[in-house]
Short mmCIF file of C-alpha atoms in Angstrom, two decimals:
data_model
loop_
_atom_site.label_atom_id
_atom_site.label_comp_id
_atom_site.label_asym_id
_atom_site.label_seq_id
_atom_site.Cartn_x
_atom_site.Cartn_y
_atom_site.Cartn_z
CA UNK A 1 -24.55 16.72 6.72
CA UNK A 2 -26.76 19.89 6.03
CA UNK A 3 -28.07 20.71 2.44
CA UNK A 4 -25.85 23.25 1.53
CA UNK A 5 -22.85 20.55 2.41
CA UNK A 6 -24.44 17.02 1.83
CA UNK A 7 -21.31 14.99 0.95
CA UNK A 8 -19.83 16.22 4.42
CA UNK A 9 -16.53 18.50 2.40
CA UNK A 10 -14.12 19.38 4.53
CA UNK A 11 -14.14 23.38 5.35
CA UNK A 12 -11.23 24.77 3.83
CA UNK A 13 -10.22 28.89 3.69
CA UNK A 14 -9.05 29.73 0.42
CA UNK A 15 -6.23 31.67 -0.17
CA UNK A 16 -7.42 33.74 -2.86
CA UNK A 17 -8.52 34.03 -6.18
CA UNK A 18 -7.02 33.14 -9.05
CA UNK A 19 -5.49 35.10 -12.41
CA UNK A 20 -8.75 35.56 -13.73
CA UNK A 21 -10.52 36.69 -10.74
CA UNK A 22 -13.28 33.44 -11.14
CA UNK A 23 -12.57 30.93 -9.03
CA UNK A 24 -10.58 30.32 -5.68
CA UNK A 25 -7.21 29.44 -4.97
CA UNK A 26 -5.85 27.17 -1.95
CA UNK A 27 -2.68 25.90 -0.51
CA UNK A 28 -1.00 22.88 -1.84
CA UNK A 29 -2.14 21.10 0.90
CA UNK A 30 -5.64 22.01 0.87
CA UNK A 31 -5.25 21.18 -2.46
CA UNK A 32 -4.35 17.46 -1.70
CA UNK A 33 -7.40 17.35 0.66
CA UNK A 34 -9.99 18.83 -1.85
CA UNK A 35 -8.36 15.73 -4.57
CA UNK A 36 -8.69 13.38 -2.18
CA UNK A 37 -12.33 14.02 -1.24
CA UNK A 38 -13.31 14.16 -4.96
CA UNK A 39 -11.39 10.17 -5.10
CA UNK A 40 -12.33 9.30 -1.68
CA UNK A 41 -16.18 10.33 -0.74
CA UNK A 42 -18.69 7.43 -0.88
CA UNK A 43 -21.48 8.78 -3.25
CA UNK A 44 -24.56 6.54 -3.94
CA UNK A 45 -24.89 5.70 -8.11
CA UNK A 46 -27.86 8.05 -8.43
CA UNK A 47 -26.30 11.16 -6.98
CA UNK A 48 -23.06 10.58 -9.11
CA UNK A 49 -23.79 13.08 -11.83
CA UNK A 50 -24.44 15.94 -8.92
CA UNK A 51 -21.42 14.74 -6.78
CA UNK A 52 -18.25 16.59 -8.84
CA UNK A 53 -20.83 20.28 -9.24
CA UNK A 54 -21.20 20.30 -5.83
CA UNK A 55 -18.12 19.59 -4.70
CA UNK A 56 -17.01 22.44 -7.40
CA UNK A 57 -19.35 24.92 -6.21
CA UNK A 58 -18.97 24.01 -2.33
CA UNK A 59 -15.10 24.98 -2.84
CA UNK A 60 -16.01 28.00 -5.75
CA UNK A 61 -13.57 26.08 -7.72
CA UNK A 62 -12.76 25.35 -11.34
CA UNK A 63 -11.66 22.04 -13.40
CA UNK A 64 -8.24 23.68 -13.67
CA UNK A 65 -7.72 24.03 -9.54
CA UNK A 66 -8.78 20.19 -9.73
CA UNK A 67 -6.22 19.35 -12.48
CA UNK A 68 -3.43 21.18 -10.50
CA UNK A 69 -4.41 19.43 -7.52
CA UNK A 70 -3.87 16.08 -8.84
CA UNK A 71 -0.29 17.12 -10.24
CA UNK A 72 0.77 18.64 -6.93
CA UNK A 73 -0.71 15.22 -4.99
CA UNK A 74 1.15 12.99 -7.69
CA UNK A 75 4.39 15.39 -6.90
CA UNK A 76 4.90 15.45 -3.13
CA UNK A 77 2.48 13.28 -1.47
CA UNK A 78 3.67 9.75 -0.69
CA UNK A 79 0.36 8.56 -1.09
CA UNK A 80 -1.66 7.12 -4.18
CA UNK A 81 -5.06 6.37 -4.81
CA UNK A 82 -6.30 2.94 -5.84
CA UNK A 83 -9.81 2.35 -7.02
CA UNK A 84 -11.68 5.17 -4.65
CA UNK A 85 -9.29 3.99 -1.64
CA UNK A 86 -6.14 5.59 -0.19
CA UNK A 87 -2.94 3.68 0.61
CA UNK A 88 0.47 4.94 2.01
CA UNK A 89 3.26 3.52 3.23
CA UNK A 90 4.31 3.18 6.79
CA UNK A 91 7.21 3.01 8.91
CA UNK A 92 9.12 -0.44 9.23
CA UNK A 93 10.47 -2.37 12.04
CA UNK A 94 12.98 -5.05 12.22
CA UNK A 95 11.58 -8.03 14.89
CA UNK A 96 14.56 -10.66 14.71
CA UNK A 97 17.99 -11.13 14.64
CA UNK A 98 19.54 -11.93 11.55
CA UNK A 99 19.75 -15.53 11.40
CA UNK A 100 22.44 -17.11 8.61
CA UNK A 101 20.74 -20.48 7.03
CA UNK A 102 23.25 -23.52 5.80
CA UNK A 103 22.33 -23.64 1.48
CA UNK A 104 22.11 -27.58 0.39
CA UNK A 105 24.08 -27.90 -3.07
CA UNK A 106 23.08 -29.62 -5.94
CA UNK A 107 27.11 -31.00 -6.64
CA UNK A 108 26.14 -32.44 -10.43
CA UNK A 109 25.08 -28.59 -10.76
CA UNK A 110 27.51 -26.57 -8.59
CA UNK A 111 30.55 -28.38 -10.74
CA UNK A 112 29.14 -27.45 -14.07
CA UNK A 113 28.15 -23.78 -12.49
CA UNK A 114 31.35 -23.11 -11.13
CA UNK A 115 32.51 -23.90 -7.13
CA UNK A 116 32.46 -19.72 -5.99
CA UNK A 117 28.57 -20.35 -5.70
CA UNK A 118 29.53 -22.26 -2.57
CA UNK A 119 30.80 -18.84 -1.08
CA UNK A 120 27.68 -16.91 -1.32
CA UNK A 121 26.06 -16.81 2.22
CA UNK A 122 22.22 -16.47 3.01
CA UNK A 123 20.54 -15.14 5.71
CA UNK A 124 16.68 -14.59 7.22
CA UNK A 125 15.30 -12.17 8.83
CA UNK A 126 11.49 -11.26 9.89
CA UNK A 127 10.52 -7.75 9.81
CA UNK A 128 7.65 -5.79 9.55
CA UNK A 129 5.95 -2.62 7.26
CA UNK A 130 3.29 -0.75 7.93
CA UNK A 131 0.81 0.45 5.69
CA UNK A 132 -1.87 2.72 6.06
CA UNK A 133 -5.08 2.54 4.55
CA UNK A 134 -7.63 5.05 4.36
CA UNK A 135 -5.36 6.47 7.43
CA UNK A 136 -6.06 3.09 9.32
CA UNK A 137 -2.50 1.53 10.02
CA UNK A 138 -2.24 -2.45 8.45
CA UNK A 139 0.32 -4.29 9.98
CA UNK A 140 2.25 -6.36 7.39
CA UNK A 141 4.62 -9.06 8.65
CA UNK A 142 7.06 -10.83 6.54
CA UNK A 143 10.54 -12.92 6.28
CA UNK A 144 13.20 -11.72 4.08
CA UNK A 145 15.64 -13.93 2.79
CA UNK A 146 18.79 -13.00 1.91
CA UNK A 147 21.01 -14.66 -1.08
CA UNK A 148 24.20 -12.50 -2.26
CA UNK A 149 23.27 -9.50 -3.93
CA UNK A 150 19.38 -10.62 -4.45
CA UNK A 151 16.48 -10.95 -1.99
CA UNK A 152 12.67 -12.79 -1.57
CA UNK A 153 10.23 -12.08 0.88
CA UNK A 154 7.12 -14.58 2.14
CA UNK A 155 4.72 -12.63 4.29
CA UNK A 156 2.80 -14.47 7.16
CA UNK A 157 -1.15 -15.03 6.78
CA UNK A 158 -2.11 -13.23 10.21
CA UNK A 159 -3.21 -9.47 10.08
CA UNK A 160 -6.22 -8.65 7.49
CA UNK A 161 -3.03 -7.19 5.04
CA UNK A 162 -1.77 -10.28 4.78
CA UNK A 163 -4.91 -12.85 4.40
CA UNK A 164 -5.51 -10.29 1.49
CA UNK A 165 -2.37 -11.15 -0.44
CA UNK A 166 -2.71 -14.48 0.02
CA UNK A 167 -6.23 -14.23 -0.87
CA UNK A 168 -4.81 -12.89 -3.98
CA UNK A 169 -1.07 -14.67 -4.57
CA UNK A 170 -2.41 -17.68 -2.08
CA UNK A 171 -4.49 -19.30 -4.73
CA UNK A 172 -1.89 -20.29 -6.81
CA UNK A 173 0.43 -20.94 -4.28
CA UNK A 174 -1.47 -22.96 -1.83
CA UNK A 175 1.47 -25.28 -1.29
CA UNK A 176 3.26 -22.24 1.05
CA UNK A 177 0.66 -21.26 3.61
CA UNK A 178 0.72 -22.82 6.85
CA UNK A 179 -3.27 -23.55 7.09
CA UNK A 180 -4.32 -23.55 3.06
CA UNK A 181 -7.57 -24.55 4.38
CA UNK A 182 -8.67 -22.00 6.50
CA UNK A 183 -8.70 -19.40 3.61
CA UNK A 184 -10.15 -16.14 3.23
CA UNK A 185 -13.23 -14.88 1.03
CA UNK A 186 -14.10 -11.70 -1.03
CA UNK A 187 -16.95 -11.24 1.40
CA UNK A 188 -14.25 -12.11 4.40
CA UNK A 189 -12.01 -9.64 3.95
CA UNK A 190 -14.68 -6.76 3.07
CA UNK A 191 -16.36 -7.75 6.80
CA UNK A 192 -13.04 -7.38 8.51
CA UNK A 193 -12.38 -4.16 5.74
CA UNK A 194 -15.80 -2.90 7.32
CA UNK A 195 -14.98 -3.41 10.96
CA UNK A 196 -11.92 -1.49 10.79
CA UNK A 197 -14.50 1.66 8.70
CA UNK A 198 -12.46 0.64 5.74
CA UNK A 199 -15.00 0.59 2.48
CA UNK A 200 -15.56 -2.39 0.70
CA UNK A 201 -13.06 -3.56 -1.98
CA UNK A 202 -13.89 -5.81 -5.37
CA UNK A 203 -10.73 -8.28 -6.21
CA UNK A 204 -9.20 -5.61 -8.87
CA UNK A 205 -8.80 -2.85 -5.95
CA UNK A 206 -7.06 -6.06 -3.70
CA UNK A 207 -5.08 -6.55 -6.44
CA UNK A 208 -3.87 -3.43 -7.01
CA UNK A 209 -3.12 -3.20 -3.15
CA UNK A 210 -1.28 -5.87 -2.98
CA UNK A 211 0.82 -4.67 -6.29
CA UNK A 212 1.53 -0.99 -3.89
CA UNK A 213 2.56 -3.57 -1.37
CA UNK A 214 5.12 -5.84 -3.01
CA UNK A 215 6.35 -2.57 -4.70
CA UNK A 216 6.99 -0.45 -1.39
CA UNK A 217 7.86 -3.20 1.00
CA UNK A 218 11.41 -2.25 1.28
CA UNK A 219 12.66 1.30 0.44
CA UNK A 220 16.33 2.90 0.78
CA UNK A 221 16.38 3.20 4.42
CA UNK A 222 15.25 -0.71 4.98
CA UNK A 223 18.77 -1.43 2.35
CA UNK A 224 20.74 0.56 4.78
CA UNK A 225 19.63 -1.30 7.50
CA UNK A 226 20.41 -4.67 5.95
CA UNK A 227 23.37 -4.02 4.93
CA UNK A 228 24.64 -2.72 8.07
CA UNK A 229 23.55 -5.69 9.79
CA UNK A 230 24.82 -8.01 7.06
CA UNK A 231 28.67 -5.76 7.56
CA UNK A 232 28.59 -6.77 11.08
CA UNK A 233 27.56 -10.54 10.71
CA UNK A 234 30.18 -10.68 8.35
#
């Protein structure tokens, strides 16, 4: 940290200058780095009105350069940014075999549904997804079930990822977790958030995690998996 840098930017070489000849230009990927220090960087609540000049002047850029940076991270980067922290999604492993599980009938029910219900099969299987936040890989383990063309998932409550969405979905739902006493705290989770040099979060930021989560747990390739392995069971 030095006084012509005190926010610790990133040195970046600029590619040139742009139509006008005022400010400077970078690569798409420098780009993405510049947007992400401007969302990222911890600035104290007094220096907040000098944080965004400096880092302007530091990188002899414009508001337009920061605008186009924040398209081009929204277009190609498989990354967002939640509430001053960055979260992206991992790779995924499967840790089980997939294990086929006998459905009890209601009868009264099934004969005024209709008997094919009987044929659908269901199946479990525990897997995992990693997440990354702030670049520090979050393990997140969970068990999928399986009912004809649908699917649930109930994580575990082991790795910090986890406590966190029950800390959020948990509360309401204290019936499902294995040890509903032993449950975590805002000030908890922002220890274990600190130990790992992750920043603190307030509940809306967990929330919002949790939301990026749930929506990326499975992707395409996850699908192709399944269904492969649900071909060959069947």
């Amino acid at each position: 940290m030095t006084n012509d840098n005190p926010y610790n930017f990133l040195p970046l070489q600029p590619t040139g200058r742009n139509e006008t000849n005022t400010a400077n230009t970078y690569a798409p990927e420098d780009m993405i780095k510049i947007y992400e220090q401007q969302c990222l960087t911890q600035v104290p609540e007094d220096k907040l009105t000098e944080f965004l000049p400096a880092l302007k002047s530091f990188y002899d850029i414009d508001d337009n350069t920061l605008d186009i940076s924040a398209i081009i991270f929204d277009a190609i980067s498989d990354a967002c940014i939640i509430y001053n922290h960055k979260i992206k999604t991992g790779d995924y492993q499967i840790l089980g075999e997939l294990i086929e599980e006998v459905i009890e009938y209601d009868e009264e029910a099934t004969d005024k549904e209709g008997a094919e219900d009987k044929d659908i099969q269901a199946y479990t299987l525990e897997c995992q997804r990693n997440f990354l936040i702030n670049d520090i890989k979050m393990a997140y383990h969970f068990n999928l079930f399986i009912y004809g063309d649908g699917y649930s998932t109930l994580t575990k409550q082991k790795t910090l990822l986890e406590k966190m969405y029950w800390f959020v979905r948990g509360r309401f739902e204290e019936h499902l977790l294995d040890d509903s006493e032993d449950s975590e705290s805002l000030e908890s989770i922002n220890k274990q958030l600190a130990d790992l040099g992750i920043q603190a979060m307030d509940l809306t930021t967990i929330e919002q995690i949790i939301n990026y989560v749930e929506d990326n747990i499975i992707d395409d390739a996850m699908v192709d998996t399944f269904n492969k392995l649900l071909d060959d069971a069947e």
